[in-house]
C-alpha positions as YAML, in Angstrom:
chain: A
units: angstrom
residues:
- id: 1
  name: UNK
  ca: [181.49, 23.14, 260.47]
- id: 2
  name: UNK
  ca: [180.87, 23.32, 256.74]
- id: 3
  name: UNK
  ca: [185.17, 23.68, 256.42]
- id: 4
  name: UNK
  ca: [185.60, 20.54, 258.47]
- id: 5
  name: UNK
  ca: [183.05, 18.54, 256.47]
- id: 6
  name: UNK
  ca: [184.97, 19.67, 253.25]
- id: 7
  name: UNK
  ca: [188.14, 18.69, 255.17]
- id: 8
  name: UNK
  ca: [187.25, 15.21, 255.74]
- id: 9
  name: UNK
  ca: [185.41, 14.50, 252.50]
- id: 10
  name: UNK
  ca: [189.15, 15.04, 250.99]
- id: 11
  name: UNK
  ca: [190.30, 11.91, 252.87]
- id: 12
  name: UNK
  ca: [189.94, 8.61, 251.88]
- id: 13
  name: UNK
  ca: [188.29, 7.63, 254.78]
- id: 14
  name: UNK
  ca: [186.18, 10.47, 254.66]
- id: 15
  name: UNK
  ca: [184.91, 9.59, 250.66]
- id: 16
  name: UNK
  ca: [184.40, 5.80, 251.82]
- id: 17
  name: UNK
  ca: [182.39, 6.81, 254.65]
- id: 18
  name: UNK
  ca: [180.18, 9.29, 251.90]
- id: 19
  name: UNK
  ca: [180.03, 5.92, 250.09]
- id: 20
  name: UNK
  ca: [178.73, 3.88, 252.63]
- id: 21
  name: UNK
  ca: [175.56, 7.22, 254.10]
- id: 22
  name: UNK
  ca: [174.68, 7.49, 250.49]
- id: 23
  name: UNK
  ca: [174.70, 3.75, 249.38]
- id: 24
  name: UNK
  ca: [172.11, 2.90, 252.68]
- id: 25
  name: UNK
  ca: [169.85, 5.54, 251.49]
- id: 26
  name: UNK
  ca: [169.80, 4.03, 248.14]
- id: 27
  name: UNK
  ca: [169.34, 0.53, 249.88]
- id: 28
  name: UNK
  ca: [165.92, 1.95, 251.86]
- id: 29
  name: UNK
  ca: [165.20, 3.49, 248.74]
- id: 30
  name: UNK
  ca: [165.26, 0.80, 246.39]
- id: 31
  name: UNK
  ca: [163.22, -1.62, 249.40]
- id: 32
  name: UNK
  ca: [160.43, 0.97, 249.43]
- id: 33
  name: UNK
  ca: [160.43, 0.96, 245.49]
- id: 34
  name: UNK
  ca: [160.28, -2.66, 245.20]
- id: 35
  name: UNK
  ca: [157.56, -3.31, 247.39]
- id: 36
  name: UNK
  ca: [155.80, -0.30, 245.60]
- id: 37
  name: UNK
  ca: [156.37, -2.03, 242.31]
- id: 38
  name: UNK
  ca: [155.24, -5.32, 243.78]
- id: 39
  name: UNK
  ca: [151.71, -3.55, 244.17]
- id: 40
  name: UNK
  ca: [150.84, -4.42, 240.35]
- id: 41
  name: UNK
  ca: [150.07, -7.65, 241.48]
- id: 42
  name: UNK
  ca: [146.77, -6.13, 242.96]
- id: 43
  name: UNK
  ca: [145.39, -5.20, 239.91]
- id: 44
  name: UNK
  ca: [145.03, -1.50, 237.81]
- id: 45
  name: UNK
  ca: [143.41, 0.12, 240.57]
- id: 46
  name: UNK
  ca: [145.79, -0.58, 243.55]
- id: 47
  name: UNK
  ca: [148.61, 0.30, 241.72]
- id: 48
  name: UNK
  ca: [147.43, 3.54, 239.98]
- id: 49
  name: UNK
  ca: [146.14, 4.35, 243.65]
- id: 50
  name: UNK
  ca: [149.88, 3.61, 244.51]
- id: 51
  name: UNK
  ca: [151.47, 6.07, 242.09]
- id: 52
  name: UNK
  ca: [148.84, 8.68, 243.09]
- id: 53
  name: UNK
  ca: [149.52, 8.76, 246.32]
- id: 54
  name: UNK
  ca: [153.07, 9.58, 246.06]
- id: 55
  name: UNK
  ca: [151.89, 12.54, 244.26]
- id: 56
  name: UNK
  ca: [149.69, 13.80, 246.86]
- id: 57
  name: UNK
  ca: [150.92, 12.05, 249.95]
- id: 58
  name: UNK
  ca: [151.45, 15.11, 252.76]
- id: 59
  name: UNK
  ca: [148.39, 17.09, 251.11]
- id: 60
  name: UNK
  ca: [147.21, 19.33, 251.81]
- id: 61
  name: UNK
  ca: [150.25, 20.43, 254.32]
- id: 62
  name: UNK
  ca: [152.24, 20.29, 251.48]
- id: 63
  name: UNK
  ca: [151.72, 20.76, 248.07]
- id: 64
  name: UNK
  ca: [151.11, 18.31, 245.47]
- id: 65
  name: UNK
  ca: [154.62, 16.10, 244.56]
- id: 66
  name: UNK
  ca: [155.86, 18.39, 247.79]
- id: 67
  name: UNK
  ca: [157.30, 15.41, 249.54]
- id: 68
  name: UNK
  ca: [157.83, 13.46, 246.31]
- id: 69
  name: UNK
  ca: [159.93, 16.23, 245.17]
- id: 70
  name: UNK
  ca: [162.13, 16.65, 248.65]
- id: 71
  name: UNK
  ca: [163.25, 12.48, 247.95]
- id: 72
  name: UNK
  ca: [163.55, 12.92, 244.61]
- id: 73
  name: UNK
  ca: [166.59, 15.43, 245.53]
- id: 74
  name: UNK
  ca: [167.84, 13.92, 248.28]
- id: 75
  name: UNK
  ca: [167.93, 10.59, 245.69]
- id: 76
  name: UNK
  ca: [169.98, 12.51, 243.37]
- id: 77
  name: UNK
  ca: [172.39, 14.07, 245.54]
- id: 78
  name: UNK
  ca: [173.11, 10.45, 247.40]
- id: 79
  name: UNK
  ca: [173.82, 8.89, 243.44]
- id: 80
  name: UNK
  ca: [175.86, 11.99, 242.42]
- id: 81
  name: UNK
  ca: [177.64, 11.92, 245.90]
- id: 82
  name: UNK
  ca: [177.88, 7.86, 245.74]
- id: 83
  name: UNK
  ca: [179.04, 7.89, 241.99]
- id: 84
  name: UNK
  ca: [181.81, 10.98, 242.53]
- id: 85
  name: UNK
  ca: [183.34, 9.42, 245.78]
- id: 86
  name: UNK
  ca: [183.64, 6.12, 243.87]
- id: 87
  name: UNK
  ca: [185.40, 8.08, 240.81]
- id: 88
  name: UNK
  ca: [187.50, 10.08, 243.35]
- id: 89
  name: UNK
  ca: [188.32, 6.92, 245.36]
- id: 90
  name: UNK
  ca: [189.84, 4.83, 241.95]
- id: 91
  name: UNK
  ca: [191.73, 8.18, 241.07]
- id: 92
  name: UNK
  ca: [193.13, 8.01, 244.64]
- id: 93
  name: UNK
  ca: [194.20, 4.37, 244.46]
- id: 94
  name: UNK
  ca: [195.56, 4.63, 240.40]
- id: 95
  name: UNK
  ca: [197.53, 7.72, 241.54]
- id: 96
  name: UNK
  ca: [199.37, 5.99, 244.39]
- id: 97
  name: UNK
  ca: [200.07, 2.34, 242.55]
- id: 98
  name: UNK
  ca: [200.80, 4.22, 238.67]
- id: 99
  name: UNK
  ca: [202.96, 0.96, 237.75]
- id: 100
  name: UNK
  ca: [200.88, -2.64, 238.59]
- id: 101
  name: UNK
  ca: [203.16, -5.38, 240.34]
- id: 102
  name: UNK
  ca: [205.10, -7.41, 238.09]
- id: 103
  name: UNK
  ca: [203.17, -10.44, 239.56]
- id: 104
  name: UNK
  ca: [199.55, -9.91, 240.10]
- id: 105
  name: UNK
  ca: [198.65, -10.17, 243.73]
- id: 106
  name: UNK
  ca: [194.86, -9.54, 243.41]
- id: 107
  name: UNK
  ca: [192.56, -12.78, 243.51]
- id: 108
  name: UNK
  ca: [190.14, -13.16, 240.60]
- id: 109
  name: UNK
  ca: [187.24, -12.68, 243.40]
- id: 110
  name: UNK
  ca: [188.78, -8.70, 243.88]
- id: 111
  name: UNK
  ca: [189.44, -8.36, 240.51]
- id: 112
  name: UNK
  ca: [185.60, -9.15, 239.32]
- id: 113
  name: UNK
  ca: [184.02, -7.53, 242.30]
- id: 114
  name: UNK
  ca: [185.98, -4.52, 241.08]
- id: 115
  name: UNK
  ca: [185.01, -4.81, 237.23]
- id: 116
  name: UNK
  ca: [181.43, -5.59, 239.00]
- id: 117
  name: UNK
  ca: [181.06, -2.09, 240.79]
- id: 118
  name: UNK
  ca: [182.65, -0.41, 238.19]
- id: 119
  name: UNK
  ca: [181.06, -1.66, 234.58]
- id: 120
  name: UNK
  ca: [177.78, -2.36, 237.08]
- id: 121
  name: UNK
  ca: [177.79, 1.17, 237.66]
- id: 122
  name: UNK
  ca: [178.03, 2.33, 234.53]
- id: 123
  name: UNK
  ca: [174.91, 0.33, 233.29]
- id: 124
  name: UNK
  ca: [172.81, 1.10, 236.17]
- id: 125
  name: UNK
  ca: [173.54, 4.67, 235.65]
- id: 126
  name: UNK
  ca: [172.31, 4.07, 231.35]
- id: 127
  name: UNK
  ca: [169.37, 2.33, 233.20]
- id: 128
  name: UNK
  ca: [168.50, 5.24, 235.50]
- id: 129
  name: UNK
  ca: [167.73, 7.57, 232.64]
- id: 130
  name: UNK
  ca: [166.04, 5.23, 230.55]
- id: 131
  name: UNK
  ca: [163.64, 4.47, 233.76]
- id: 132
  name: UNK
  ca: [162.75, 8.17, 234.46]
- id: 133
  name: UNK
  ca: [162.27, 8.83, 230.51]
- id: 134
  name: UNK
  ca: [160.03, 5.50, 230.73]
- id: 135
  name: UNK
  ca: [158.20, 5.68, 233.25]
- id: 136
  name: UNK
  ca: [158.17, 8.84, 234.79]
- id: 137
  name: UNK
  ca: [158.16, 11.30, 231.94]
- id: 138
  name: UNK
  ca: [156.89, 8.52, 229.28]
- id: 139
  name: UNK
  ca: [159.04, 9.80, 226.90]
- id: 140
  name: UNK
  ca: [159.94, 6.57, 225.08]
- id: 141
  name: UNK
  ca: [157.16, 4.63, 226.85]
- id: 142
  name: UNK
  ca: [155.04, 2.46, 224.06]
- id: 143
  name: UNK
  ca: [151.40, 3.89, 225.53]
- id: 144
  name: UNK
  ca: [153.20, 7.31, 225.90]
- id: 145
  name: UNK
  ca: [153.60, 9.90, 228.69]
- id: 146
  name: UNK
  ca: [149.34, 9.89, 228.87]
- id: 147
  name: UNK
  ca: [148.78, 6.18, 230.23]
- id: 148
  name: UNK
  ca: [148.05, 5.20, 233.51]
- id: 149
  name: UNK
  ca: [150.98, 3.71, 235.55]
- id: 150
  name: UNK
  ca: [149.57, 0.43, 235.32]
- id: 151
  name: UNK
  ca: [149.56, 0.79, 231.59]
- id: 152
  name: UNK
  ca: [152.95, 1.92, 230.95]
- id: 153
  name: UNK
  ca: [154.18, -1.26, 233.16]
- id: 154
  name: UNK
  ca: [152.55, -3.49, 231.43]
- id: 155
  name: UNK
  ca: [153.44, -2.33, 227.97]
- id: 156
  name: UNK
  ca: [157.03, -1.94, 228.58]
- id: 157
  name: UNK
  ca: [157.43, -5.79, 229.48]
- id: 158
  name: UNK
  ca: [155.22, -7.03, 226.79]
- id: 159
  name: UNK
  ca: [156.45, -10.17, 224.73]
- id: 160
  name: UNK
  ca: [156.96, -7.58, 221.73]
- id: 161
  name: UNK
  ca: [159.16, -5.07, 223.99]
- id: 162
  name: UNK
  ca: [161.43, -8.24, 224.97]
- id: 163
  name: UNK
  ca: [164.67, -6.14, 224.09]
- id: 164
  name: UNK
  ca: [163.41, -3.75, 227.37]
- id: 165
  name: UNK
  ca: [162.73, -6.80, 229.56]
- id: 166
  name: UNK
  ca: [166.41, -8.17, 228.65]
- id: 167
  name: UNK
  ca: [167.66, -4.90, 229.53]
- id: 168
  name: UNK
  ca: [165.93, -4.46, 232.87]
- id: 169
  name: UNK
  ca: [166.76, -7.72, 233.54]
- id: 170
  name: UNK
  ca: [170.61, -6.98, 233.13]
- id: 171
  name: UNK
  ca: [170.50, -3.86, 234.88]
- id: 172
  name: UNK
  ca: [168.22, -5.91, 237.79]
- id: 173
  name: UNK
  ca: [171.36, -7.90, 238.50]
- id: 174
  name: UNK
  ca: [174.05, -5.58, 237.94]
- id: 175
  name: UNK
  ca: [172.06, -3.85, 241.18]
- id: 176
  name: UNK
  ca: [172.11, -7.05, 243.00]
- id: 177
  name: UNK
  ca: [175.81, -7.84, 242.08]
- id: 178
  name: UNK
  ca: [176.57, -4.02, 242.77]
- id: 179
  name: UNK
  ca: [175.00, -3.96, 246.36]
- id: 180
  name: UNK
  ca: [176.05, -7.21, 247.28]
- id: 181
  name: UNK
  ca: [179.76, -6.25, 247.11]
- id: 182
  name: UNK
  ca: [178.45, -2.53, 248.33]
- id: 183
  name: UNK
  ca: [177.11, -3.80, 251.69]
- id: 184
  name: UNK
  ca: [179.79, -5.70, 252.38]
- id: 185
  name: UNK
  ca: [182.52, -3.21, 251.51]
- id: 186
  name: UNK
  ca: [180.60, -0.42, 253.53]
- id: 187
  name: UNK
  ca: [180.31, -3.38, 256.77]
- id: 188
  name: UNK
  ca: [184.42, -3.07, 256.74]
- id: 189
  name: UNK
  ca: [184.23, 0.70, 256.16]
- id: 190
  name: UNK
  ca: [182.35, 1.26, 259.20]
- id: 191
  name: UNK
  ca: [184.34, -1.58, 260.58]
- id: 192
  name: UNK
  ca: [181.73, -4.10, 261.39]
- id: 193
  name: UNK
  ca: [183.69, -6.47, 258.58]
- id: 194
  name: UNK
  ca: [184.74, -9.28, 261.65]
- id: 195
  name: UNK
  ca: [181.17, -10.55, 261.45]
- id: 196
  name: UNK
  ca: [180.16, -12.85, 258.99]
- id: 197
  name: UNK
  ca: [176.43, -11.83, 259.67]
- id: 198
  name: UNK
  ca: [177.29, -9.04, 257.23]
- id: 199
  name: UNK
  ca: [178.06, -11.05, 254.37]
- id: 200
  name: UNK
  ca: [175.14, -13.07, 254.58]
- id: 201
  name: UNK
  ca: [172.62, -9.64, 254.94]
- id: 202
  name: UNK
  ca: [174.34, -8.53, 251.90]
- id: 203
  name: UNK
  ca: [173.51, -12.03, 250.14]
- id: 204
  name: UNK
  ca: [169.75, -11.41, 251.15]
- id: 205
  name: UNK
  ca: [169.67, -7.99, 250.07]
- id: 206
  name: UNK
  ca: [170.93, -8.48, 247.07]
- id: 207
  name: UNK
  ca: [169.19, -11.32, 246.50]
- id: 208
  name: UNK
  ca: [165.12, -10.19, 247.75]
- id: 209
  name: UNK
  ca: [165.74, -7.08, 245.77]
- id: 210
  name: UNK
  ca: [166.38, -9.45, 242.58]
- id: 211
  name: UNK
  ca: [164.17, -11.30, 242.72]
- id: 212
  name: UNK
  ca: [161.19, -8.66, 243.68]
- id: 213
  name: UNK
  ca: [162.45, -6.69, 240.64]
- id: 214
  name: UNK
  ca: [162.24, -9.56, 238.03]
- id: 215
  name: UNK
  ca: [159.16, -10.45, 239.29]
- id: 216
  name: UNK
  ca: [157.04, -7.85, 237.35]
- id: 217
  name: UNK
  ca: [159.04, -8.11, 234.06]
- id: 218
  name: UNK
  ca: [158.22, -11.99, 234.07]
- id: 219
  name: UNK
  ca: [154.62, -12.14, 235.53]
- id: 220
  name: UNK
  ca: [153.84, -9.31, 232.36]
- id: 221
  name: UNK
  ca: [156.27, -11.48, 229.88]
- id: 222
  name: UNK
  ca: [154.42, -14.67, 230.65]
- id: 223
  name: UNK
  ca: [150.95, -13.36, 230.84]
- id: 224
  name: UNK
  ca: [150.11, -13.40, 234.51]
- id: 225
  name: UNK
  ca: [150.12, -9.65, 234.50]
- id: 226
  name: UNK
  ca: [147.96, -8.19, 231.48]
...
């Protein structure tokens, strides 16, 4: 079984469909996270209660972080798995097109979705590590690695820290731009691309997500959060 998994990940179709698996794990993921995040809106308690619970969540069946720990992996292995099969895929495609037509048949619309993904990717990746050192471990949090959720939040996005909200806020829509062109690439991979339905979820994705993001960053920025 294991061979004929390894088999098929070597094939194009085989990396696309990877692609597609790992990017609508990171889709569920990134829903549940945003309407986590959205929680600050309650107030200090709600959303310390919030990030609590994740830690204990499945207790005392399973240890403390047990559960928080098993998604944490699987979130890692779906972004190594998404980022390698997109590497792998633009190797494939350089590889069999070495020499680029001597008049360019690609539309500007391909040609920025493509510089999208890829330079989208790349920034979202920066953004990833900055987040975990931020938030998670508090490493270069302003209230440090001791503060309460709630605090590290609301420090990170204040008027001061503006160089941090600018930099969520471009790595906020390289996700948006990123998924919007990932759902609808992964609709023709697992050929559902004849409906337009699909291009229209992937505008509302995309676009909920952005706007639920940015929604902290300028409620803190502007004083509604404090």
């Amino acid at each position: 079984m294991a061979v004929v998994i390894s088999e098929l990940y070597r094939t194009t179709v085989g990396k696309k469909a990877v692609m597609a698996v790992t990017g609508g794990i990171l889709v569920l993921f990134l829903i549940a996270h945003m309407a986590g995040n959205l929680k600050v809106f309650l107030g200090a308690s709600d959303f310390n209660h919030y990030a609590e619970w994740l830690r204990t969540v499945g207790e005392p069946a399973v240890p403390r972080r047990g559960l928080l720990s098993v998604a944490e992996v699987v979130l890692g292995v779906s972004v190594i798995l998404h980022m390698w099969s997109a590497i792998s895929l633009a190797r494939t495609a350089r590889r069999a097109r070495p020499v680029g037509y001597a008049a360019r048949k690609k539309s500007h619309a391909h040609g920025y979705a493509v510089h999208t993904m890829r330079w989208g990717g790349v920034i979202i990746a920066l953004y990833l590590v900055w987040h975990l050192l931020d938030l998670t471990f508090g490493a270069v949090n302003p209230v440090g690695h001791t503060a309460t959720p709630y605090e590290k939040v609301v420090a990170d996005f204040a008027p001061s820290h503006w160089y941090v909200t600018l930099f969520y806020v471009v790595a906020v829509v390289m996700v948006g731009l990123h998924l919007r062109h990932g759902i609808r690439s992964a609709a023709r991979t697992l050929g559902l691309a004849g409906a337009r339905g699909y291009d229209l979820l992937a505008a509302a994705v995309s676009t909920l997500l952005v706007a639920g993001f940015l929604a902290i960053p300028i409620a803190v920025s502007f004083g509604w959060v404090k």
